[in-house]
PDB file of C-alpha atoms in Angstrom:
ATOM      1  CA  MET A   1       0.000   0.000   0.000  1.00  0.00           C
ATOM      2  CA  LYS A   2       2.852   2.398   0.869  1.00  0.00           C
ATOM      3  CA  LYS A   3       4.473   1.688  -2.514  1.00  0.00           C
ATOM      4  CA  PHE A   4       1.144   2.406  -4.252  1.00  0.00           C
ATOM      5  CA  PHE A   5       0.829   5.838  -2.618  1.00  0.00           C
ATOM      6  CA  PHE A   6       4.452   6.619  -3.474  1.00  0.00           C
ATOM      7  CA  LEU A   7       3.870   5.813  -7.146  1.00  0.00           C
ATOM      8  CA  LEU A   8       0.641   7.821  -7.106  1.00  0.00           C
ATOM      9  CA  THR A   9       2.493  10.811  -5.645  1.00  0.00           C
ATOM     10  CA  VAL A  10       5.164  10.585  -8.346  1.00  0.00           C
ATOM     11  CA  LEU A  11       2.484  10.358 -11.056  1.00  0.00           C
ATOM     12  CA  LEU A  12       0.572  13.395  -9.781  1.00  0.00           C
ATOM     13  CA  THR A  13       3.799  15.374  -9.407  1.00  0.00           C
ATOM     14  CA  THR A  14       4.844  14.458 -12.951  1.00  0.00           C
ATOM     15  CA  VAL A  15       1.509  15.736 -14.267  1.00  0.00           C
ATOM     16  CA  SER A  16       1.990  19.058 -12.488  1.00  0.00           C
ATOM     17  CA  PHE A  17       5.513  19.315 -13.926  1.00  0.00           C
ATOM     18  CA  ALA A  18       4.056  19.040 -17.424  1.00  0.00           C
ATOM     19  CA  GLN A  19       2.679  22.546 -17.007  1.00  0.00           C
ATOM     20  CA  LYS A  20       4.240  24.919 -19.472  1.00  0.00           C
ATOM     21  CA  GLU A  21       5.156  27.571 -16.899  1.00  0.00           C
ATOM     22  CA  PHE A  22       6.417  25.208 -14.199  1.00  0.00           C
ATOM     23  CA  GLN A  23       9.133  26.546 -11.908  1.00  0.00           C
ATOM     24  CA  GLY A  24      10.587  25.621  -8.541  1.00  0.00           C
ATOM     25  CA  MET A  25      12.807  27.082  -5.828  1.00  0.00           C
ATOM     26  CA  ALA A  26      15.064  25.215  -3.391  1.00  0.00           C
ATOM     27  CA  VAL A  27      17.137  26.524  -0.474  1.00  0.00           C
ATOM     28  CA  TYR A  28      20.455  24.776   0.282  1.00  0.00           C
ATOM     29  CA  GLU A  29      22.749  24.978   3.290  1.00  0.00           C
ATOM     30  CA  SER A  30      26.415  24.376   2.438  1.00  0.00           C
ATOM     31  CA  LYS A  31      28.924  23.346   5.092  1.00  0.00           C
ATOM     32  CA  THR A  32      32.611  22.520   4.540  1.00  0.00           C
ATOM     33  CA  SER A  33      34.806  20.732   7.087  1.00  0.00           C
ATOM     34  CA  THR A  34      37.562  23.025   8.390  1.00  0.00           C
ATOM     35  CA  ALA A  35      39.563  20.340  10.242  1.00  0.00           C
ATOM     36  CA  ASP A  36      42.465  20.388   7.750  1.00  0.00           C
ATOM     37  CA  PHE A  37      42.647  24.174   7.826  1.00  0.00           C
ATOM     38  CA  LYS A  38      42.586  24.307  11.632  1.00  0.00           C
ATOM     39  CA  SER A  39      45.460  21.800  11.819  1.00  0.00           C
ATOM     40  CA  ARG A  40      47.695  24.332  10.082  1.00  0.00           C
ATOM     41  CA  PHE A  41      47.529  26.596  13.149  1.00  0.00           C
ATOM     42  CA  GLU A  42      48.296  23.884  15.725  1.00  0.00           C
ATOM     43  CA  GLY A  43      51.690  24.343  17.333  1.00  0.00           C
ATOM     44  CA  ASN A  44      52.128  27.835  15.856  1.00  0.00           C
ATOM     45  CA  LYS A  45      53.289  29.946  18.801  1.00  0.00           C
ATOM     46  CA  GLU A  46      52.744  33.168  16.847  1.00  0.00           C
ATOM     47  CA  ILE A  47      48.963  32.635  16.888  1.00  0.00           C
ATOM     48  CA  THR A  48      47.342  33.383  20.241  1.00  0.00           C
ATOM     49  CA  PRO A  49      44.152  31.584  21.411  1.00  0.00           C
ATOM     50  CA  GLU A  50      42.240  34.826  20.787  1.00  0.00           C
ATOM     51  CA  MET A  51      43.557  35.053  17.229  1.00  0.00           C
ATOM     52  CA  GLN A  52      42.759  31.388  16.576  1.00  0.00           C
ATOM     53  CA  LYS A  53      39.194  31.893  17.842  1.00  0.00           C
ATOM     54  CA  MET A  54      38.742  34.880  15.535  1.00  0.00           C
ATOM     55  CA  ILE A  55      40.113  32.908  12.569  1.00  0.00           C
ATOM     56  CA  GLU A  56      37.793  29.969  13.300  1.00  0.00           C
ATOM     57  CA  GLU A  57      34.768  32.274  13.497  1.00  0.00           C
ATOM     58  CA  ARG A  58      35.600  33.837  10.140  1.00  0.00           C
ATOM     59  CA  MET A  59      36.253  30.446   8.589  1.00  0.00           C
ATOM     60  CA  LYS A  60      32.898  29.202   9.866  1.00  0.00           C
ATOM     61  CA  LYS A  61      31.208  32.193   8.252  1.00  0.00           C
ATOM     62  CA  MET A  62      33.013  31.557   4.975  1.00  0.00           C
ATOM     63  CA  PHE A  63      32.455  27.784   4.907  1.00  0.00           C
ATOM     64  CA  GLU A  64      28.814  27.790   6.023  1.00  0.00           C
ATOM     65  CA  LYS A  65      26.600  29.469   3.448  1.00  0.00           C
ATOM     66  CA  THR A  66      23.040  29.496   2.162  1.00  0.00           C
ATOM     67  CA  PHE A  67      22.252  29.199  -1.554  1.00  0.00           C
ATOM     68  CA  ILE A  68      19.097  29.518  -3.633  1.00  0.00           C
ATOM     69  CA  LEU A  69      18.376  27.285  -6.640  1.00  0.00           C
ATOM     70  CA  ASN A  70      15.657  28.445  -9.043  1.00  0.00           C
ATOM     71  CA  PHE A  71      14.809  25.874 -11.699  1.00  0.00           C
ATOM     72  CA  ASP A  72      12.384  24.919 -14.448  1.00  0.00           C
ATOM     73  CA  LYS A  73      12.222  21.805 -16.633  1.00  0.00           C
ATOM     74  CA  SER A  74      15.444  22.552 -18.528  1.00  0.00           C
ATOM     75  CA  ALA A  75      17.518  25.216 -16.759  1.00  0.00           C
ATOM     76  CA  SER A  76      18.473  26.597 -13.359  1.00  0.00           C
ATOM     77  CA  ILE A  77      20.351  29.396 -11.622  1.00  0.00           C
ATOM     78  CA  TYR A  78      22.178  28.845  -8.334  1.00  0.00           C
ATOM     79  CA  LYS A  79      23.653  31.641  -6.234  1.00  0.00           C
ATOM     80  CA  GLU A  80      24.463  32.564  -2.662  1.00  0.00           C
ATOM     81  CA  GLU A  81      21.755  34.197  -0.616  1.00  0.00           C
ATOM     82  CA  GLU A  82      22.510  37.882  -0.167  1.00  0.00           C
ATOM     83  CA  ARG A  83      23.317  39.013   3.351  1.00  0.00           C
ATOM     84  CA  LEU A  84      24.807  42.038   5.091  1.00  0.00           C
ATOM     85  CA  ASP A  85      28.271  41.396   6.507  1.00  0.00           C
ATOM     86  CA  ALA A  86      29.402  43.062   9.669  1.00  0.00           C
ATOM     87  CA  PRO A  87      32.024  45.811   9.208  1.00  0.00           C
ATOM     88  CA  GLY A  88      35.533  44.476   8.927  1.00  0.00           C
ATOM     89  CA  GLN A  89      34.456  40.919   8.126  1.00  0.00           C
ATOM     90  CA  GLY A  90      35.580  39.025   5.042  1.00  0.00           C
ATOM     91  CA  GLN A  91      38.679  41.131   4.519  1.00  0.00           C
ATOM     92  CA  GLY A  92      42.364  40.399   4.069  1.00  0.00           C
ATOM     93  CA  GLY A  93      43.342  36.746   3.973  1.00  0.00           C
ATOM     94  CA  MET A  94      39.761  35.504   4.265  1.00  0.00           C
ATOM     95  CA  ARG A  95      38.709  37.525   1.229  1.00  0.00           C
ATOM     96  CA  MET A  96      41.684  36.180  -0.720  1.00  0.00           C
ATOM     97  CA  MET A  97      40.821  32.604   0.277  1.00  0.00           C
ATOM     98  CA  SER A  98      37.224  33.162  -0.798  1.00  0.00           C
ATOM     99  CA  SER A  99      38.506  34.446  -4.131  1.00  0.00           C
ATOM    100  CA  PHE A 100      40.541  31.269  -4.661  1.00  0.00           C
ATOM    101  CA  MET A 101      37.388  29.274  -3.949  1.00  0.00           C
ATOM    102  CA  GLY A 102      35.665  31.067  -6.830  1.00  0.00           C
ATOM    103  CA  GLY A 103      32.952  32.421  -4.585  1.00  0.00           C
ATOM    104  CA  GLY A 104      30.065  34.633  -5.601  1.00  0.00           C
ATOM    105  CA  GLY A 105      28.276  34.976  -8.879  1.00  0.00           C
ATOM    106  CA  THR A 106      25.522  33.022 -10.584  1.00  0.00           C
ATOM    107  CA  HIS A 107      25.849  29.366 -11.651  1.00  0.00           C
ATOM    108  CA  TYR A 108      23.613  28.690 -14.658  1.00  0.00           C
ATOM    109  CA  LYS A 109      22.939  25.152 -15.931  1.00  0.00           C
ATOM    110  CA  ASN A 110      20.970  24.147 -19.008  1.00  0.00           C
ATOM    111  CA  VAL A 111      20.457  20.372 -18.957  1.00  0.00           C
ATOM    112  CA  LYS A 112      18.769  20.427 -22.358  1.00  0.00           C
ATOM    113  CA  GLU A 113      21.744  22.051 -24.092  1.00  0.00           C
ATOM    114  CA  LYS A 114      24.193  20.422 -21.614  1.00  0.00           C
ATOM    115  CA  ILE A 115      26.098  23.657 -20.932  1.00  0.00           C
ATOM    116  CA  TYR A 116      26.832  25.833 -17.931  1.00  0.00           C
ATOM    117  CA  LYS A 117      27.892  29.430 -17.385  1.00  0.00           C
ATOM    118  CA  VAL A 118      29.340  30.897 -14.202  1.00  0.00           C
ATOM    119  CA  ASP A 119      30.370  34.495 -13.609  1.00  0.00           C
ATOM    120  CA  LYS A 120      33.386  34.574 -11.294  1.00  0.00           C
ATOM    121  CA  GLU A 121      35.480  37.324  -9.757  1.00  0.00           C
ATOM    122  CA  PHE A 122      39.104  36.374  -9.265  1.00  0.00           C
ATOM    123  CA  MET A 123      41.772  38.761  -7.984  1.00  0.00           C
ATOM    124  CA  GLY A 124      39.787  41.795  -9.057  1.00  0.00           C
ATOM    125  CA  LYS A 125      38.991  40.513 -12.557  1.00  0.00           C
ATOM    126  CA  GLU A 126      35.630  39.290 -13.858  1.00  0.00           C
ATOM    127  CA  PHE A 127      35.331  36.061 -15.841  1.00  0.00           C
ATOM    128  CA  LEU A 128      32.424  34.305 -17.527  1.00  0.00           C
ATOM    129  CA  VAL A 129      33.220  30.594 -17.532  1.00  0.00           C
ATOM    130  CA  LYS A 130      31.286  28.727 -20.223  1.00  0.00           C
ATOM    131  CA  ASP A 131      31.664  25.000 -20.854  1.00  0.00           C
ATOM    132  CA  SER A 132      29.927  21.642 -21.204  1.00  0.00           C
ATOM    133  CA  LEU A 133      28.260  20.126 -18.148  1.00  0.00           C
ATOM    134  CA  THR A 134      30.275  17.529 -16.247  1.00  0.00           C
ATOM    135  CA  ASN A 135      29.345  14.025 -17.339  1.00  0.00           C
ATOM    136  CA  TYR A 136      28.643  12.232 -14.049  1.00  0.00           C
ATOM    137  CA  ASN A 137      28.695   8.460 -14.387  1.00  0.00           C
ATOM    138  CA  TRP A 138      26.127   7.969 -11.633  1.00  0.00           C
ATOM    139  CA  GLN A 139      25.907   4.563  -9.995  1.00  0.00           C
ATOM    140  CA  MET A 140      22.341   4.122  -8.784  1.00  0.00           C
ATOM    141  CA  SER A 141      21.548   2.497  -5.453  1.00  0.00           C
ATOM    142  CA  GLY A 142      18.425   1.063  -3.898  1.00  0.00           C
ATOM    143  CA  GLU A 143      19.263   2.778  -0.613  1.00  0.00           C
ATOM    144  CA  THR A 144      16.617   5.303   0.421  1.00  0.00           C
ATOM    145  CA  ARG A 145      15.992   8.015   3.009  1.00  0.00           C
ATOM    146  CA  VAL A 146      13.568  10.876   3.561  1.00  0.00           C
ATOM    147  CA  ILE A 147      14.758  14.481   3.249  1.00  0.00           C
ATOM    148  CA  GLY A 148      12.306  17.269   3.990  1.00  0.00           C
ATOM    149  CA  GLY A 149       9.372  14.934   3.497  1.00  0.00           C
ATOM    150  CA  TYR A 150      10.575  13.709   0.086  1.00  0.00           C
ATOM    151  CA  ASN A 151      11.542  10.095  -0.600  1.00  0.00           C
ATOM    152  CA  CYS A 152      15.125  10.081  -1.889  1.00  0.00           C
ATOM    153  CA  PHE A 153      17.431   7.547  -3.517  1.00  0.00           C
ATOM    154  CA  LYS A 154      21.207   7.331  -3.267  1.00  0.00           C
ATOM    155  CA  ALA A 155      23.612   7.648  -6.212  1.00  0.00           C
ATOM    156  CA  THR A 156      27.410   7.928  -6.341  1.00  0.00           C
ATOM    157  CA  ALA A 157      29.957   9.059  -8.918  1.00  0.00           C
ATOM    158  CA  VAL A 158      33.744   9.435  -9.087  1.00  0.00           C
ATOM    159  CA  ILE A 159      35.149  12.561 -10.747  1.00  0.00           C
ATOM    160  CA  PRO A 160      38.618  14.180 -11.103  1.00  0.00           C
ATOM    161  CA  ALA A 161      39.424  16.614  -8.278  1.00  0.00           C
ATOM    162  CA  SER A 162      39.476  20.266  -9.294  1.00  0.00           C
ATOM    163  CA  LYS A 163      42.944  21.843  -9.159  1.00  0.00           C
ATOM    164  CA  THR A 164      41.455  25.295  -8.563  1.00  0.00           C
ATOM    165  CA  ASP A 165      39.057  24.547  -5.725  1.00  0.00           C
ATOM    166  CA  PHE A 166      40.740  25.585  -2.475  1.00  0.00           C
ATOM    167  CA  ARG A 167      38.576  23.084  -0.567  1.00  0.00           C
ATOM    168  CA  ASN A 168      40.555  20.221  -2.146  1.00  0.00           C
ATOM    169  CA  PHE A 169      43.962  21.551  -1.042  1.00  0.00           C
ATOM    170  CA  ARG A 170      45.942  19.915   1.749  1.00  0.00           C
ATOM    171  CA  PRO A 171      49.339  21.433   2.710  1.00  0.00           C
ATOM    172  CA  LYS A 172      52.131  18.883   2.615  1.00  0.00           C
ATOM    173  CA  ARG A 173      53.779  18.129   5.927  1.00  0.00           C
ATOM    174  CA  ASN A 174      57.546  18.031   6.312  1.00  0.00           C
ATOM    175  CA  ASP A 175      57.474  14.404   7.457  1.00  0.00           C
ATOM    176  CA  ASP A 176      55.634  13.457   4.257  1.00  0.00           C
ATOM    177  CA  LYS A 177      58.621  14.508   2.167  1.00  0.00           C
ATOM    178  CA  LYS A 178      61.219  11.819   1.598  1.00  0.00           C
ATOM    179  CA  GLU A 179      64.084  14.253   1.092  1.00  0.00           C
ATOM    180  CA  GLU A 180      64.697  17.968   0.771  1.00  0.00           C
ATOM    181  CA  LYS A 181      65.429  19.254  -2.709  1.00  0.00           C
ATOM    182  CA  PRO A 182      68.475  21.451  -3.484  1.00  0.00           C
ATOM    183  CA  LYS A 183      67.737  25.195  -3.499  1.00  0.00           C
ATOM    184  CA  GLU A 184      68.285  25.408  -7.253  1.00  0.00           C
ATOM    185  CA  GLU A 185      65.713  22.670  -7.838  1.00  0.00           C
ATOM    186  CA  ALA A 186      63.317  24.083  -5.248  1.00  0.00           C
ATOM    187  CA  LYS A 187      63.044  27.292  -7.243  1.00  0.00           C
ATOM    188  CA  LYS A 188      61.557  25.312 -10.122  1.00  0.00           C
ATOM    189  CA  THR A 189      59.004  23.598  -7.904  1.00  0.00           C
ATOM    190  CA  SER A 190      55.412  24.183  -8.988  1.00  0.00           C
ATOM    191  CA  PHE A 191      52.814  25.483  -6.542  1.00  0.00           C
ATOM    192  CA  LEU A 192      50.916  22.216  -7.037  1.00  0.00           C
ATOM    193  CA  ASP A 193      54.002  20.326  -5.792  1.00  0.00           C
ATOM    194  CA  GLU A 194      53.574  22.014  -2.408  1.00  0.00           C
ATOM    195  CA  ILE A 195      50.094  20.639  -1.761  1.00  0.00           C
ATOM    196  CA  ASP A 196      48.405  17.271  -1.479  1.00  0.00           C
ATOM    197  CA  LEU A 197      45.640  17.133  -4.064  1.00  0.00           C
ATOM    198  CA  PRO A 198      43.556  13.978  -4.506  1.00  0.00           C
ATOM    199  CA  LYS A 199      43.319  12.732  -8.075  1.00  0.00           C
ATOM    200  CA  GLU A 200      39.673  11.790  -7.691  1.00  0.00           C
ATOM    201  CA  ILE A 201      36.812  12.463  -5.325  1.00  0.00           C
ATOM    202  CA  THR A 202      33.668  10.450  -4.695  1.00  0.00           C
ATOM    203  CA  ILE A 203      30.351  12.272  -4.934  1.00  0.00           C
ATOM    204  CA  THR A 204      27.386  10.948  -2.948  1.00  0.00           C
ATOM    205  CA  ALA A 205      23.990  12.371  -3.917  1.00  0.00           C
ATOM    206  CA  TRP A 206      20.433  11.897  -2.712  1.00  0.00           C
ATOM    207  CA  TYR A 207      17.743  12.709  -5.280  1.00  0.00           C
ATOM    208  CA  THR A 208      13.952  12.545  -5.266  1.00  0.00           C
ATOM    209  CA  PRO A 209      11.879  11.274  -8.228  1.00  0.00           C
ATOM    210  CA  GLU A 210       8.982  13.177  -6.670  1.00  0.00           C
ATOM    211  CA  ILE A 211      10.496  16.306  -8.243  1.00  0.00           C
ATOM    212  CA  PRO A 212      11.418  14.931 -11.708  1.00  0.00           C
ATOM    213  CA  VAL A 213      13.917  17.539 -12.891  1.00  0.00           C
ATOM    214  CA  SER A 214      17.565  16.718 -13.628  1.00  0.00           C
ATOM    215  CA  GLN A 215      18.886  19.546 -11.466  1.00  0.00           C
ATOM    216  CA  GLY A 216      20.824  20.112  -8.254  1.00  0.00           C
ATOM    217  CA  PRO A 217      23.078  22.580  -6.416  1.00  0.00           C
ATOM    218  CA  GLU A 218      26.336  23.947  -7.891  1.00  0.00           C
ATOM    219  CA  GLY A 219      27.248  21.933 -10.999  1.00  0.00           C
ATOM    220  CA  TYR A 220      25.473  18.744  -9.958  1.00  0.00           C
ATOM    221  CA  TRP A 221      22.853  17.274 -12.290  1.00  0.00           C
ATOM    222  CA  GLY A 222      22.055  14.161 -14.338  1.00  0.00           C
ATOM    223  CA  LEU A 223      19.751  12.198 -12.019  1.00  0.00           C
ATOM    224  CA  PRO A 224      16.044  11.422 -12.562  1.00  0.00           C
ATOM    225  CA  GLY A 225      15.014  13.832  -9.832  1.00  0.00           C
ATOM    226  CA  LEU A 226      16.085  16.957  -7.953  1.00  0.00           C
ATOM    227  CA  ILE A 227      19.223  16.435  -5.856  1.00  0.00           C
ATOM    228  CA  LEU A 228      18.377  17.339  -2.263  1.00  0.00           C
ATOM    229  CA  GLU A 229      21.714  16.460  -0.686  1.00  0.00           C
ATOM    230  CA  VAL A 230      25.231  16.011  -2.032  1.00  0.00           C
ATOM    231  CA  ASN A 231      28.590  15.344  -0.373  1.00  0.00           C
ATOM    232  CA  ASP A 232      32.085  15.307  -1.881  1.00  0.00           C
ATOM    233  CA  GLY A 233      33.951  14.167   1.209  1.00  0.00           C
ATOM    234  CA  LYS A 234      34.624  17.697   2.478  1.00  0.00           C
ATOM    235  CA  THR A 235      31.505  19.708   1.680  1.00  0.00           C
ATOM    236  CA  THR A 236      27.882  18.770   2.342  1.00  0.00           C
ATOM    237  CA  ILE A 237      25.078  20.669   0.597  1.00  0.00           C
ATOM    238  CA  LEU A 238      21.654  19.952   2.084  1.00  0.00           C
ATOM    239  CA  CYS A 239      18.281  21.223   0.886  1.00  0.00           C
ATOM    240  CA  SER A 240      16.285  22.824   3.706  1.00  0.00           C
ATOM    241  CA  LYS A 241      13.257  24.064   1.761  1.00  0.00           C
ATOM    242  CA  VAL A 242      11.477  23.419  -1.557  1.00  0.00           C
ATOM    243  CA  VAL A 243       8.735  25.560  -3.100  1.00  0.00           C
ATOM    244  CA  LEU A 244       7.052  24.345  -6.289  1.00  0.00           C
ATOM    245  CA  ASN A 245       5.434  26.904  -8.583  1.00  0.00           C
ATOM    246  CA  PRO A 246       6.243  29.886  -6.334  1.00  0.00           C
ATOM    247  CA  LYS A 247       4.085  32.969  -6.652  1.00  0.00           C
ATOM    248  CA  ASP A 248       7.089  35.129  -7.609  1.00  0.00           C
ATOM    249  CA  LYS A 249       8.798  33.629 -10.645  1.00  0.00           C
ATOM    250  CA  ALA A 250      12.563  33.947 -11.044  1.00  0.00           C
ATOM    251  CA  ASP A 251      14.251  35.088 -14.225  1.00  0.00           C
ATOM    252  CA  ILE A 252      16.231  31.960 -15.127  1.00  0.00           C
ATOM    253  CA  LYS A 253      18.807  33.352 -17.527  1.00  0.00           C
ATOM    254  CA  ALA A 254      22.536  32.842 -17.986  1.00  0.00           C
ATOM    255  CA  PRO A 255      24.902  35.525 -16.618  1.00  0.00           C
ATOM    256  CA  THR A 256      26.593  37.741 -19.194  1.00  0.00           C
ATOM    257  CA  THR A 257      29.207  39.709 -17.222  1.00  0.00           C
ATOM    258  CA  GLY A 258      32.931  39.061 -17.550  1.00  0.00           C
ATOM    259  CA  LYS A 259      35.526  37.861 -20.033  1.00  0.00           C
ATOM    260  CA  GLU A 260      34.265  34.621 -21.598  1.00  0.00           C
ATOM    261  CA  VAL A 261      36.663  31.702 -21.105  1.00  0.00           C
ATOM    262  CA  SER A 262      36.460  27.918 -21.003  1.00  0.00           C
ATOM    263  CA  GLN A 263      36.865  26.048 -17.703  1.00  0.00           C
ATOM    264  CA  LYS A 264      40.368  24.968 -18.773  1.00  0.00           C
ATOM    265  CA  GLU A 265      41.386  28.550 -19.564  1.00  0.00           C
ATOM    266  CA  TYR A 266      40.037  29.780 -16.235  1.00  0.00           C
ATOM    267  CA  ASP A 267      41.840  27.005 -14.306  1.00  0.00           C
ATOM    268  CA  GLU A 268      45.119  27.837 -16.057  1.00  0.00           C
ATOM    269  CA  THR A 269      44.715  31.511 -15.104  1.00  0.00           C
ATOM    270  CA  VAL A 270      44.085  30.647 -11.440  1.00  0.00           C
ATOM    271  CA  ILE A 271      46.987  28.181 -11.203  1.00  0.00           C
ATOM    272  CA  LYS A 272      49.352  30.696 -12.818  1.00  0.00           C
ATOM    273  CA  LYS A 273      48.394  33.343 -10.268  1.00  0.00           C
ATOM    274  CA  MET A 274      48.784  30.844  -7.412  1.00  0.00           C
ATOM    275  CA  GLU A 275      52.296  30.010  -8.571  1.00  0.00           C
ATOM    276  CA  GLU A 276      53.208  33.688  -8.918  1.00  0.00           C
ATOM    277  CA  MET A 277      52.051  34.397  -5.382  1.00  0.00           C
ATOM    278  CA  SER A 278      53.770  31.282  -4.075  1.00  0.00           C
ATOM    279  CA  GLU A 279      57.069  32.470  -5.578  1.00  0.00           C
ATOM    280  CA  MET A 280      56.705  35.742  -3.661  1.00  0.00           C
ATOM    281  CA  GLY A 281      57.004  33.646  -0.498  1.00  0.00           C
ATOM    282  CA  GLY A 282      57.990  35.634   2.554  1.00  0.00           C
ATOM    283  CA  ARG A 283      57.413  38.957   0.771  1.00  0.00           C
ATOM    284  CA  GLY A 284      53.723  38.775   1.646  1.00  0.00           C
ATOM    285  CA  GLY A 285      52.752  36.332  -1.048  1.00  0.00           C
ATOM    286  CA  PHE A 286      50.239  33.513  -0.860  1.00  0.00           C
ATOM    287  CA  GLN A 287      51.451  30.479   1.085  1.00  0.00           C
ATOM    288  CA  MET A 288      49.698  27.260   1.922  1.00  0.00           C
ATOM    289  CA  GLY A 289      51.918  26.711   4.924  1.00  0.00           C
ATOM    290  CA  ARG A 290      53.361  23.416   6.123  1.00  0.00           C
ATOM    291  CA  GLY A 291      52.581  21.239   9.077  1.00  0.00           C
ATOM    292  CA  ARG A 292      55.087  20.971  11.875  1.00  0.00           C
TER     293      ARG A 292
END
């Protein structure tokens, strides 16, 4: 009987989605583990307990955000919920870190045309990244759970780790290095040689056929239902609210601001800037830091 009512619910929902002007809105809470970042401050005598507390509070603010996804049957826009920051917050190193994470802007996905566009601000410059949607080779599972009253199914996929997403970076520890390189050779070391970056990451998603659109937060898509939760091992994005056919319709259009580049071109620009700042070293440049 329970299975019958579930199938009936899916059928009725599918009929409502056939409406020409269908649109939906979903609110997501994003939270990234800061354990690896906190470990970089352990044993550093230059950082007082007060300073560490302030850093942790700012990191929490930066790694815990709310996003809004507006979607229809073929496209969506995903962006951070606007909020007023307290004076003095989000400045200096935290602002730079946020820039390396590619924060801000609007993430547009068109599952019919299989393209995405994202407007990004990086080091004071505006970019419009346009490329093909990631092809997730989802492995479906019979495992189920309920999220926000919706019946969800589990799916997993393995994808290459992004070299320009700060959340994937892990500073190498001295004891992880087999031997120190000569100074001449060290000068030629790439920024990417100074960090531990996984080759692949496993994505775990929970989607609901009760909302039959192939959409989700950030760049996630490709399942027979809206993705209500997704985890990449470090960041969890969980849907906290869904509104179908809201009274106020959103304008689901691709962003147009910034220099248009492919994802590869944008990544190359970011990595080049990281290496330039790494070479500046003690002169105030960007450093990942090393464990003690």
